[in-house]
Tab-separated table of C-alpha atoms and ligand atoms in Angstrom:
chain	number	residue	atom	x	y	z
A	1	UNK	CA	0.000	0.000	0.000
A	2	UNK	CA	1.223	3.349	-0.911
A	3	UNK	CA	0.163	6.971	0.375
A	4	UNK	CA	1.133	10.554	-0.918
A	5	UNK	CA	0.378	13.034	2.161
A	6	UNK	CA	0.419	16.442	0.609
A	7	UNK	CA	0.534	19.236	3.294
A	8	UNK	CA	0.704	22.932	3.826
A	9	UNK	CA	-0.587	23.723	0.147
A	10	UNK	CA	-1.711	27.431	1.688
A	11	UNK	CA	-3.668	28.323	-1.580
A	12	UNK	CA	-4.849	31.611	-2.497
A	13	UNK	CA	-7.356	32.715	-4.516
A	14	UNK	CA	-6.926	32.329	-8.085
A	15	UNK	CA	-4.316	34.752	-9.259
A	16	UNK	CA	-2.763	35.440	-6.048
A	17	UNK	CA	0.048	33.873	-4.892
A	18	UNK	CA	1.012	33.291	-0.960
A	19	UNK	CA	2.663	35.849	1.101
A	20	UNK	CA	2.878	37.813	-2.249
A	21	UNK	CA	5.805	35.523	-3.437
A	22	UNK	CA	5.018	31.363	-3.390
A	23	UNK	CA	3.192	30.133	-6.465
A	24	UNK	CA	1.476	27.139	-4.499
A	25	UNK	CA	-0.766	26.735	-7.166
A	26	UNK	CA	1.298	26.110	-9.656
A	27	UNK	CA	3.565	23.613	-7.157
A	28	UNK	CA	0.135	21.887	-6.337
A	29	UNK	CA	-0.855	21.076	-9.612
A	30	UNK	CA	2.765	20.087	-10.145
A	31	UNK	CA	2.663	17.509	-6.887
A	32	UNK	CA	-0.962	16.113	-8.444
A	33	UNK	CA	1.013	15.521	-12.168
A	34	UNK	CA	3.570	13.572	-10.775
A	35	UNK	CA	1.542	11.946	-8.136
A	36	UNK	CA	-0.678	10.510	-10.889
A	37	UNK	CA	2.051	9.401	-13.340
A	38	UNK	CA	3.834	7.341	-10.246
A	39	UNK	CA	4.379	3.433	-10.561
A	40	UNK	CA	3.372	1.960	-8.247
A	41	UNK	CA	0.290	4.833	-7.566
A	42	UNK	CA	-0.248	5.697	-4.984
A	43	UNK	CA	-3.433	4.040	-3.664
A	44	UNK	CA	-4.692	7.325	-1.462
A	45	UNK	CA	-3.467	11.200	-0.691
A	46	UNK	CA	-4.043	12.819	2.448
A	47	UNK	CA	-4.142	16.479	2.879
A	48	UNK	CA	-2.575	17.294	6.092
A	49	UNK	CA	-4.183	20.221	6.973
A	50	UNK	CA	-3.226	24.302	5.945
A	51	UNK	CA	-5.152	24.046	2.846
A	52	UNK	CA	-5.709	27.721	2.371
A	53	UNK	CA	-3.881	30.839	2.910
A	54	UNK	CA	-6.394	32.742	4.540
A	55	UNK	CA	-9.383	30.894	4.784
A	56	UNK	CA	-11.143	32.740	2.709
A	57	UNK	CA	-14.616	29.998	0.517
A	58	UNK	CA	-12.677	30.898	-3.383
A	59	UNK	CA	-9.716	29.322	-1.401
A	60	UNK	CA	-10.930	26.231	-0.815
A	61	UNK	CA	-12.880	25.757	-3.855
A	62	UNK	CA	-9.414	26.278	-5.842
A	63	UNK	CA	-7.690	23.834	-3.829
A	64	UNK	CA	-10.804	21.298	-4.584
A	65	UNK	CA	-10.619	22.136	-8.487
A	66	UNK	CA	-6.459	22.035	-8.498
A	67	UNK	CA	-7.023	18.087	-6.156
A	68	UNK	CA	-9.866	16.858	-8.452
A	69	UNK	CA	-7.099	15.654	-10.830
A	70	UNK	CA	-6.089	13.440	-8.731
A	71	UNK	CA	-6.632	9.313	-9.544
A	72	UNK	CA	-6.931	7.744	-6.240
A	73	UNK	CA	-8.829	8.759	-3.399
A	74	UNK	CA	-8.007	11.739	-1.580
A	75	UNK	CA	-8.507	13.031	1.556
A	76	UNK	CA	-8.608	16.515	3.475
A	77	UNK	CA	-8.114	17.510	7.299
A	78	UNK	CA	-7.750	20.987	8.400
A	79	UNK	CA	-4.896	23.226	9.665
A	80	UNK	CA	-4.666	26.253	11.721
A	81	UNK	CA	-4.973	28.534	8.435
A	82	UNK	CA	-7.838	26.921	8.068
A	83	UNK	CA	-11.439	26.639	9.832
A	84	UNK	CA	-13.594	23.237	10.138
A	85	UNK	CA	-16.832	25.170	8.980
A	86	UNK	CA	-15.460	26.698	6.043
A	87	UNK	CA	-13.676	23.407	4.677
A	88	UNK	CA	-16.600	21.163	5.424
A	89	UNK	CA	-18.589	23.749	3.278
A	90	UNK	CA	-16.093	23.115	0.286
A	91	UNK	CA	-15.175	19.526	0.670
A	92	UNK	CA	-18.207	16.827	0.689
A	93	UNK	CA	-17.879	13.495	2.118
A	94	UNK	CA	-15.954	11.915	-0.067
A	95	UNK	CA	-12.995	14.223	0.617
A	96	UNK	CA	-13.947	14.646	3.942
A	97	UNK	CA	-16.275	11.909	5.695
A	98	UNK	CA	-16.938	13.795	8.830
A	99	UNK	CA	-18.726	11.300	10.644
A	100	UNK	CA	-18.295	11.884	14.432
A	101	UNK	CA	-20.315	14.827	16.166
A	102	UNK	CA	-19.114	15.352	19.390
A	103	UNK	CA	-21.061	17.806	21.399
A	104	UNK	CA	-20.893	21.190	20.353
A	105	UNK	CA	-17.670	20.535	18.513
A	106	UNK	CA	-17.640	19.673	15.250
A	107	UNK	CA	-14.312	18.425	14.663
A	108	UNK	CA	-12.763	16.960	11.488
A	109	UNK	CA	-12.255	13.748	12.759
A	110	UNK	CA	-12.947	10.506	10.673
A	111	UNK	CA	-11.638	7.220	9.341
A	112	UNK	CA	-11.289	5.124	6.679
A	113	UNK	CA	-11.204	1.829	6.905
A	114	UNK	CA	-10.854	0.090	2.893
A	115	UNK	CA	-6.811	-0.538	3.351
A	116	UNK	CA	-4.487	-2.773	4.569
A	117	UNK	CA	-3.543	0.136	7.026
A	118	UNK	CA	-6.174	1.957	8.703
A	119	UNK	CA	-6.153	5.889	8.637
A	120	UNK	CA	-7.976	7.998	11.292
A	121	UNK	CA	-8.169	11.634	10.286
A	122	UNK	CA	-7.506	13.518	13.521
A	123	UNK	CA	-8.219	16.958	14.014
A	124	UNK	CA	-5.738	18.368	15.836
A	125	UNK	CA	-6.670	22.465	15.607
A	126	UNK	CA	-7.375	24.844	18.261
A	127	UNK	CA	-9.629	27.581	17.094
A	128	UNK	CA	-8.022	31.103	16.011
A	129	UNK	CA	-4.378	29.704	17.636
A	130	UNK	CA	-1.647	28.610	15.754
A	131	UNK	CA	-0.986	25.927	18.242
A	132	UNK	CA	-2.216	22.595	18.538
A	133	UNK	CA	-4.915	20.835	20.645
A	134	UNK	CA	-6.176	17.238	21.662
A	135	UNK	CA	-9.013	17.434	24.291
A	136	UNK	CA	-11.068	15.367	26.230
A	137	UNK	CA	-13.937	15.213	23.772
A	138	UNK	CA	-11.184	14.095	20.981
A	139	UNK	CA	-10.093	11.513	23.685
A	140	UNK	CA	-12.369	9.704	23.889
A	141	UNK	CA	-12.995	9.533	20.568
A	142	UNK	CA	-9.910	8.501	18.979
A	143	UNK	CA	-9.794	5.873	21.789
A	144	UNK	CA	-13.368	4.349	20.559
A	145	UNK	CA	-11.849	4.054	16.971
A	146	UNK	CA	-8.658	2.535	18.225
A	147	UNK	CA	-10.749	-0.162	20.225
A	148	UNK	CA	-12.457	-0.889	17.557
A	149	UNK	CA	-9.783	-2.216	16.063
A	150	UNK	CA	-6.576	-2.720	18.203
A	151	UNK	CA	-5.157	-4.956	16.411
A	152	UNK	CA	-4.857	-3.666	12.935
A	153	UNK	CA	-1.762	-1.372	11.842
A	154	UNK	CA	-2.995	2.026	11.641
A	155	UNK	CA	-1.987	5.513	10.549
A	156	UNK	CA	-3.059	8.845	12.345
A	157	UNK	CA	-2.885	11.732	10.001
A	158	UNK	CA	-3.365	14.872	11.707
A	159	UNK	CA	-1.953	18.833	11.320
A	160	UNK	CA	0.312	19.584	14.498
A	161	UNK	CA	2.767	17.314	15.449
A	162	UNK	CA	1.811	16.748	19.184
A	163	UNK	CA	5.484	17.191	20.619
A	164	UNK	CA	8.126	19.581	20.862
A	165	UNK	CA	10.718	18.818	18.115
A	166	UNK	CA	13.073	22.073	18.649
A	167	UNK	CA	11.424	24.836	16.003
A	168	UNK	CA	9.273	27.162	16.810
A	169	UNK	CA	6.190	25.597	15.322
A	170	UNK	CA	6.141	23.068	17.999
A	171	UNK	CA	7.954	24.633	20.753
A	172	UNK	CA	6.356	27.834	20.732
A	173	UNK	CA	3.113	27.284	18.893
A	174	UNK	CA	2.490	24.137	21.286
A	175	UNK	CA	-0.128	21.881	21.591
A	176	UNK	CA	-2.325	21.434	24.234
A	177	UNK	CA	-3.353	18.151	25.672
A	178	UNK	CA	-0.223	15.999	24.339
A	179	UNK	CA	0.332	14.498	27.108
A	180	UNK	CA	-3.482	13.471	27.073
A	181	UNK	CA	-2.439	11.550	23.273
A	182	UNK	CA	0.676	10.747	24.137
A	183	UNK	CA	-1.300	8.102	26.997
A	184	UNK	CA	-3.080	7.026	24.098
A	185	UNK	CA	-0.612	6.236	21.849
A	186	UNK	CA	1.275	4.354	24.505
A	187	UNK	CA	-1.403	2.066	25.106
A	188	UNK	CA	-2.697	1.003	21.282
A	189	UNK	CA	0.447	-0.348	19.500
A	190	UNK	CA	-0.877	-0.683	16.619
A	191	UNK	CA	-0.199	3.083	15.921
A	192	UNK	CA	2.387	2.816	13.354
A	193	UNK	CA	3.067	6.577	12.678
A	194	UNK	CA	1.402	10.277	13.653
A	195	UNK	CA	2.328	12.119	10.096
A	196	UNK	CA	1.747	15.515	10.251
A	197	UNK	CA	2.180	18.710	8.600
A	198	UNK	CA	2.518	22.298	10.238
A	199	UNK	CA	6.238	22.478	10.170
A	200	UNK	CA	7.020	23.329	6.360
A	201	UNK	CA	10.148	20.306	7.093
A	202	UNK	CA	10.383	17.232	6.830
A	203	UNK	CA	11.189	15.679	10.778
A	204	UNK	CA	11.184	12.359	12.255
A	205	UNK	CA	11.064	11.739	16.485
A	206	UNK	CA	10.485	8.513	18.151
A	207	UNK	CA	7.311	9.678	20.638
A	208	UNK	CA	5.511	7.106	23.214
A	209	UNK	CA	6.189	3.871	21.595
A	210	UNK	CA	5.176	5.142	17.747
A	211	UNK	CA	6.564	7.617	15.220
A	212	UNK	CA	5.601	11.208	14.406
A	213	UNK	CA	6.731	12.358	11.534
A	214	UNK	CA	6.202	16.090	9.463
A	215	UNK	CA	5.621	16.356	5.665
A	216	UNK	CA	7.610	19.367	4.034
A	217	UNK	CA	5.153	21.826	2.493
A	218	UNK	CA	4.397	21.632	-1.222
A	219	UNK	CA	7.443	24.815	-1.839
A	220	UNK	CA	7.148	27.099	1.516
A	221	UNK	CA	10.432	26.182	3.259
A	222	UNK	CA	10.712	26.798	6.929
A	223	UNK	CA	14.058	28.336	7.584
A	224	UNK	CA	15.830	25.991	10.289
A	225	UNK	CA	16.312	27.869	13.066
A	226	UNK	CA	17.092	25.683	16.262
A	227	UNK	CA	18.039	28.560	18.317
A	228	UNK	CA	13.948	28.985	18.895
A	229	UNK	CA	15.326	33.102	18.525
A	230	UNK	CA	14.261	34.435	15.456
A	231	UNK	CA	10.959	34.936	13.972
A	232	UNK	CA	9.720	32.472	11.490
A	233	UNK	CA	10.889	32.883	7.835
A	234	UNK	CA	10.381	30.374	4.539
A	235	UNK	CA	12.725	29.983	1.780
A	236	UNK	CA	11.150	29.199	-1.680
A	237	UNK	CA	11.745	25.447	-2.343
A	238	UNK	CA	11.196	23.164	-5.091
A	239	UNK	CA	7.642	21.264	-4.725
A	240	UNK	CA	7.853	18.420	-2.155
A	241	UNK	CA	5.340	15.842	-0.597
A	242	UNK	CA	5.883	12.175	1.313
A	243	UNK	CA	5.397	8.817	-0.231
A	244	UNK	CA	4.457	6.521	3.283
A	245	UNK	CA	4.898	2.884	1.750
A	246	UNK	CA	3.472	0.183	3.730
A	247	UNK	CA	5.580	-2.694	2.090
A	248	UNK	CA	5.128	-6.567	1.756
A	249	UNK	CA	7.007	-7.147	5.214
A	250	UNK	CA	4.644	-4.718	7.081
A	251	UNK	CA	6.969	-2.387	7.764
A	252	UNK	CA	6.239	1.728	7.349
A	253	UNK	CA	8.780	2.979	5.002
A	254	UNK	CA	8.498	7.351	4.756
A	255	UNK	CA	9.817	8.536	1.617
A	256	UNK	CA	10.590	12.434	0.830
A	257	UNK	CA	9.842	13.331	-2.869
A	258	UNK	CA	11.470	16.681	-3.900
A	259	UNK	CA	10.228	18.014	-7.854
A	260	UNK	CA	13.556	20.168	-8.278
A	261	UNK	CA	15.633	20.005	-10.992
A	262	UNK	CA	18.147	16.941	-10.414
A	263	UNK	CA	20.986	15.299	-12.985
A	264	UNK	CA	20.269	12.005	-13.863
A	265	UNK	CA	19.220	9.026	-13.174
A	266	UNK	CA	22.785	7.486	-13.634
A	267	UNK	CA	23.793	3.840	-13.788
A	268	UNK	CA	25.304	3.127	-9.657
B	301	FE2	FE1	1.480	25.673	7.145
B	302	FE2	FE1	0.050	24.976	10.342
């Protein structure tokens, strides 16, 4: 089994390009071409989360037209750019099949069940905070679906990565209630991998027994500043997304796929 995540697309409206400077348009549609002409294909995409640049309804529904290419499945969870009403207005349920309604909330949380390795969309935003969040209500859902099946390999995708791995996005920006999922993830083994998105790099940490991983961004590269001193800056990279392959053995195998210009392939 083979999944593409795709994260931190940030799209504007048509036109416009992010922060005045990052065509993430054009590196989107560039990440769907290639995605499509892989071998093996991919067999799903997941969209972790910072879909749009500013939230704004012509966001989303660009970032829908500029996925629609796309020949497999794909799926969408939200990131702090981004609010749960506004995406669940653009994205039906076959992008997006919301199915829990807990309380009030009305969190993005779902999962899909058709593959060798199961995924559980976690929503993992806090509303109007750039930080991340995982709260009781969350709990105790995230332990139902994990019950439910304990002993099948599983993949949580969600946007924050829930602990600190020495930038700013997860120092600073934090995320409330890790230590809440971080009890959870010790107990259900069968948590092969957290891959998440909000750090614009691509990061690995061993965390409670499982993996969490971060996807680059599809071209907004965050400067690498492990002082935790200076104010967050990008650099203009080449589109990038993650291949996860679950192989034959059963093991999770993350692949980083950069679109830049390279020499070659030449005979080893
Ligand atoms: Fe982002
Ligand atoms: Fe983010």
């Amino acid at each position: 089994m083979l999944i593409a995540q795709i994260s931190d697309t940030h799209i504007s409206v048509p036109g416009k390009k992010a922060y005045s400077v990052a065509s993430m348009a054009d590196n989107l549609t560039h990440c769907v071409e290639h995605i499509n002409q892989l071998t093996p294909r991919p067999d799903v995409v997941l969209i972790t989360g910072d879909i749009t640049y500013s939230d704004h309804p012509d966001e989303y529904r660009y970032a829908a037209e500029l996925l629609t290419p796309l020949g497999m499945p794909w799926f969408v969870i939200p990131g702090n750019h981004d609010s749960r009403g506004n995406l669940k207005n653009c994205f039906d349920q076959v992008n997006c099949p919301v199915t829990s309604q807990i309380l009030e909330n009305d969190f993005i949380n779902y999962v899909i069940e058709e593959f060798p390795l199961r995924l559980i969309a976690l929503d993992s935003t806090r509303s109007k905070h750039p930080g991340g969040e995982f709260c009781d209500a969350r709990a105790v859902w995230l332990e139902q679906q994990l019950d439910a099946a304990a002993d099948r390999p599983t993949m949580i995708f969600t946007h924050h990565p829930p602990v600190k791995m020495g930038v700013r996005e997860t120092d600073i920006d934090g995320f409330i209630g890790a230590e809440r999922l971080a009890a959870i993830i010790e107990k259900y083994h069968c948590v092969e991998q957290l891959i998440c998105g909000h750090v614009h790099l691509p990061m690995f940490t061993r965390w409670h027994g499982s993996i969490v991983s971060a996807a680059p961004s599809i071209g907004l590269h965050l400067r690498l500043d492990l002082t935790l001193q200076h104010p967050s800056q990008f650099c203009l990279d080449a589109p990038a997304f993650q291949l996860h392959h679950w192989t034959a053995d059963s093991h999770l195998v993350t692949h980083t796929i950069s679109l830049g210009a390279i020499s070659g392939p030449h005979p080893f």
